[in-house]
Amino acid sequence: MSVAKDELYRLIEALPDKETPVVKRFLEFVLIRSKTEDQAWLEAELSELPPYEWGPEGPPKGKPVRYEAGP
């Protein structure tokens, strides 16, 4: 388990029992909102976005890519 999840688990364990439903509803809300935002991006018409402005130097120079066919 990650450090952040360990910390969350510790905090939730320390809550009074009457507060855990509130935390549960909040976490469910966060998950639903996250899924909704993801779905909106997947369905968005991104071809209408304006071109990215790279500045006077243009796009950064990357390393060349070489394709090697597989077996």
Coordinates of N, CA and C in Angstrom, one line a residue:
M1 N 0.9 -1.2 0.0 CA 0.0 0.0 0.0 C 0.9 1.2 0.0
S2 N 0.5 2.3 -0.7 CA 1.3 3.5 -0.8 C 1.2 4.3 0.5
V3 N 2.2 5.2 0.7 CA 2.2 6.0 1.9 C 0.9 6.8 2.0
A4 N 0.5 7.4 0.9 CA -0.7 8.2 1.0 C -1.9 7.4 1.4
K5 N -2.0 6.1 0.8 CA -3.2 5.3 1.2 C -3.1 4.8 2.7
D6 N -1.8 4.6 3.1 CA -1.7 4.2 4.5 C -2.1 5.3 5.4
E7 N -1.8 6.6 5.0 CA -2.2 7.7 5.8 C -3.7 7.9 5.8
L8 N -4.3 7.7 4.7 CA -5.8 7.8 4.6 C -6.4 6.7 5.4
Y9 N -5.9 5.5 5.4 CA -6.5 4.5 6.2 C -6.3 4.8 7.7
R10 N -5.2 5.3 8.1 CA -5.0 5.7 9.5 C -6.0 6.8 9.9
L11 N -6.2 7.8 9.0 CA -7.2 8.8 9.4 C -8.6 8.3 9.4
I12 N -9.0 7.5 8.5 CA -10.3 6.9 8.5 C -10.5 6.1 9.8
E13 N -9.5 5.3 10.1 CA -9.6 4.4 11.3 C -9.8 5.3 12.6
A14 N -9.2 6.5 12.6 CA -9.3 7.4 13.8 C -10.7 8.1 13.9
L15 N -11.4 8.1 12.8 CA -12.7 8.8 12.8 C -13.7 8.2 13.8
P16 N -14.6 9.0 14.4 CA -15.7 8.4 15.1 C -16.6 7.7 14.1
D17 N -17.2 6.6 14.6 CA -18.1 5.8 13.7 C -19.2 6.6 13.0
K18 N -19.7 7.6 13.7 CA -20.8 8.4 13.1 C -20.3 9.2 11.9
E19 N -19.0 9.4 11.8 CA -18.5 10.3 10.7 C -18.1 9.5 9.4
T20 N -17.9 8.2 9.6 CA -17.5 7.4 8.4 C -18.5 7.4 7.2
P21 N -19.8 7.5 7.4 CA -20.7 7.6 6.3 C -20.4 8.9 5.5
V22 N -20.1 9.9 6.2 CA -19.8 11.2 5.5 C -18.6 11.1 4.6
V23 N -17.6 10.5 5.1 CA -16.3 10.3 4.4 C -16.6 9.4 3.2
K24 N -17.4 8.3 3.4 CA -17.7 7.4 2.3 C -18.4 8.1 1.2
R25 N -19.4 8.9 1.5 CA -20.2 9.7 0.5 C -19.2 10.6 -0.3
F26 N -18.3 11.3 0.5 CA -17.4 12.2 -0.2 C -16.5 11.4 -1.1
L27 N -15.9 10.3 -0.7 CA -15.0 9.5 -1.6 C -15.8 9.0 -2.8
E28 N -17.0 8.6 -2.6 CA -17.8 8.2 -3.8 C -18.1 9.3 -4.7
F29 N -18.3 10.5 -4.2 CA -18.5 11.7 -5.0 C -17.3 12.0 -5.8
V30 N -16.1 11.9 -5.2 CA -14.9 12.2 -5.9 C -14.7 11.2 -7.0
L31 N -14.9 9.9 -6.8 CA -14.8 8.9 -7.8 C -15.7 9.1 -9.0
I32 N -17.0 9.5 -8.7 CA -18.0 9.7 -9.7 C -17.6 10.9 -10.6
R33 N -17.1 12.0 -9.9 CA -16.7 13.2 -10.6 C -15.5 12.9 -11.5
S34 N -14.6 12.1 -11.0 CA -13.4 11.8 -11.8 C -13.8 11.0 -13.0
K35 N -14.7 10.0 -12.9 CA -15.1 9.2 -14.0 C -15.9 10.1 -15.0
T36 N -16.7 11.0 -14.5 CA -17.4 11.9 -15.4 C -16.5 12.8 -16.2
E37 N -15.5 13.3 -15.5 CA -14.5 14.2 -16.3 C -13.7 13.3 -17.3
D38 N -13.3 12.1 -16.9 CA -12.6 11.3 -17.9 C -13.5 11.0 -19.1
Q39 N -14.8 10.7 -18.9 CA -15.7 10.4 -20.0 C -15.9 11.6 -20.9
A40 N -16.0 12.8 -20.2 CA -16.1 14.0 -21.0 C -14.9 14.2 -21.9
W41 N -13.7 14.0 -21.4 CA -12.5 14.1 -22.3 C -12.5 13.1 -23.4
L42 N -12.9 11.9 -23.1 CA -13.0 10.9 -24.2 C -14.0 11.2 -25.3
E43 N -15.0 11.8 -24.9 CA -16.1 12.2 -25.9 C -15.9 13.5 -26.5
A44 N -14.9 14.3 -26.1 CA -14.8 15.7 -26.5 C -14.3 15.7 -28.0
E45 N -14.6 16.8 -28.7 CA -14.2 17.0 -30.1 C -12.9 17.8 -30.0
L46 N -11.7 17.1 -29.8 CA -10.5 17.7 -29.6 C -9.8 18.3 -30.9
S47 N -10.4 18.0 -32.0 CA -9.8 18.5 -33.3 C -10.1 20.0 -33.4
E48 N -11.0 20.5 -32.6 CA -11.3 21.9 -32.7 C -10.4 22.8 -31.7
L49 N -9.5 22.2 -31.0 CA -8.6 22.9 -30.2 C -7.7 23.8 -31.0
P50 N -7.3 24.9 -30.5 CA -6.4 25.8 -31.3 C -5.0 25.1 -31.3
P51 N -4.2 25.4 -32.3 CA -2.8 24.8 -32.4 C -2.0 25.3 -31.2
Y52 N -1.1 24.5 -30.7 CA -0.2 24.9 -29.6 C 0.8 25.9 -30.1
E53 N 1.1 26.9 -29.3 CA 2.1 27.9 -29.7 C 3.4 27.5 -29.1
W54 N 4.3 27.1 -29.9 CA 5.6 26.6 -29.4 C 6.6 27.8 -29.1
G55 N 6.3 29.0 -29.6 CA 7.2 30.1 -29.4 C 8.1 30.2 -30.6
P56 N 9.1 31.2 -30.5 CA 9.9 31.5 -31.7 C 10.8 30.3 -32.1
E57 N 11.2 29.4 -31.1 CA 12.1 28.4 -31.5 C 11.4 27.1 -32.1
G58 N 10.1 27.1 -32.0 CA 9.4 26.0 -32.6 C 9.4 24.8 -31.6
P59 N 8.9 23.7 -32.1 CA 8.8 22.5 -31.2 C 10.3 22.1 -30.8
P60 N 10.4 21.5 -29.6 CA 11.8 21.1 -29.2 C 12.2 19.9 -30.1
K61 N 13.5 19.9 -30.3 CA 14.1 18.8 -31.1 C 14.2 17.5 -30.2
G62 N 13.6 16.5 -30.7 CA 13.6 15.2 -30.0 C 14.7 14.3 -30.6
K63 N 14.8 13.1 -30.0 CA 15.7 12.1 -30.6 C 15.0 11.4 -31.7
P64 N 15.7 11.1 -32.8 CA 15.1 10.4 -33.9 C 14.5 9.0 -33.5
V65 N 13.5 8.6 -34.1 CA 12.8 7.3 -33.8 C 13.1 6.4 -35.0
R66 N 13.5 5.2 -34.7 CA 13.7 4.2 -35.7 C 12.8 3.0 -35.5
Y67 N 12.1 2.6 -36.5 CA 11.1 1.5 -36.4 C 11.9 0.2 -36.7
E68 N 11.8 -0.8 -35.8 CA 12.3 -2.1 -36.1 C 11.2 -3.1 -36.1
A69 N 10.9 -3.7 -37.2 CA 9.8 -4.6 -37.4 C 10.0 -5.8 -36.5
G70 N 8.9 -6.3 -35.9 CA 9.0 -7.4 -35.0 C 9.0 -8.7 -35.8
P71 N 9.0 -9.9 -35.1 CA 9.1 -11.2 -35.8 C 7.9 -11.5 -36.6

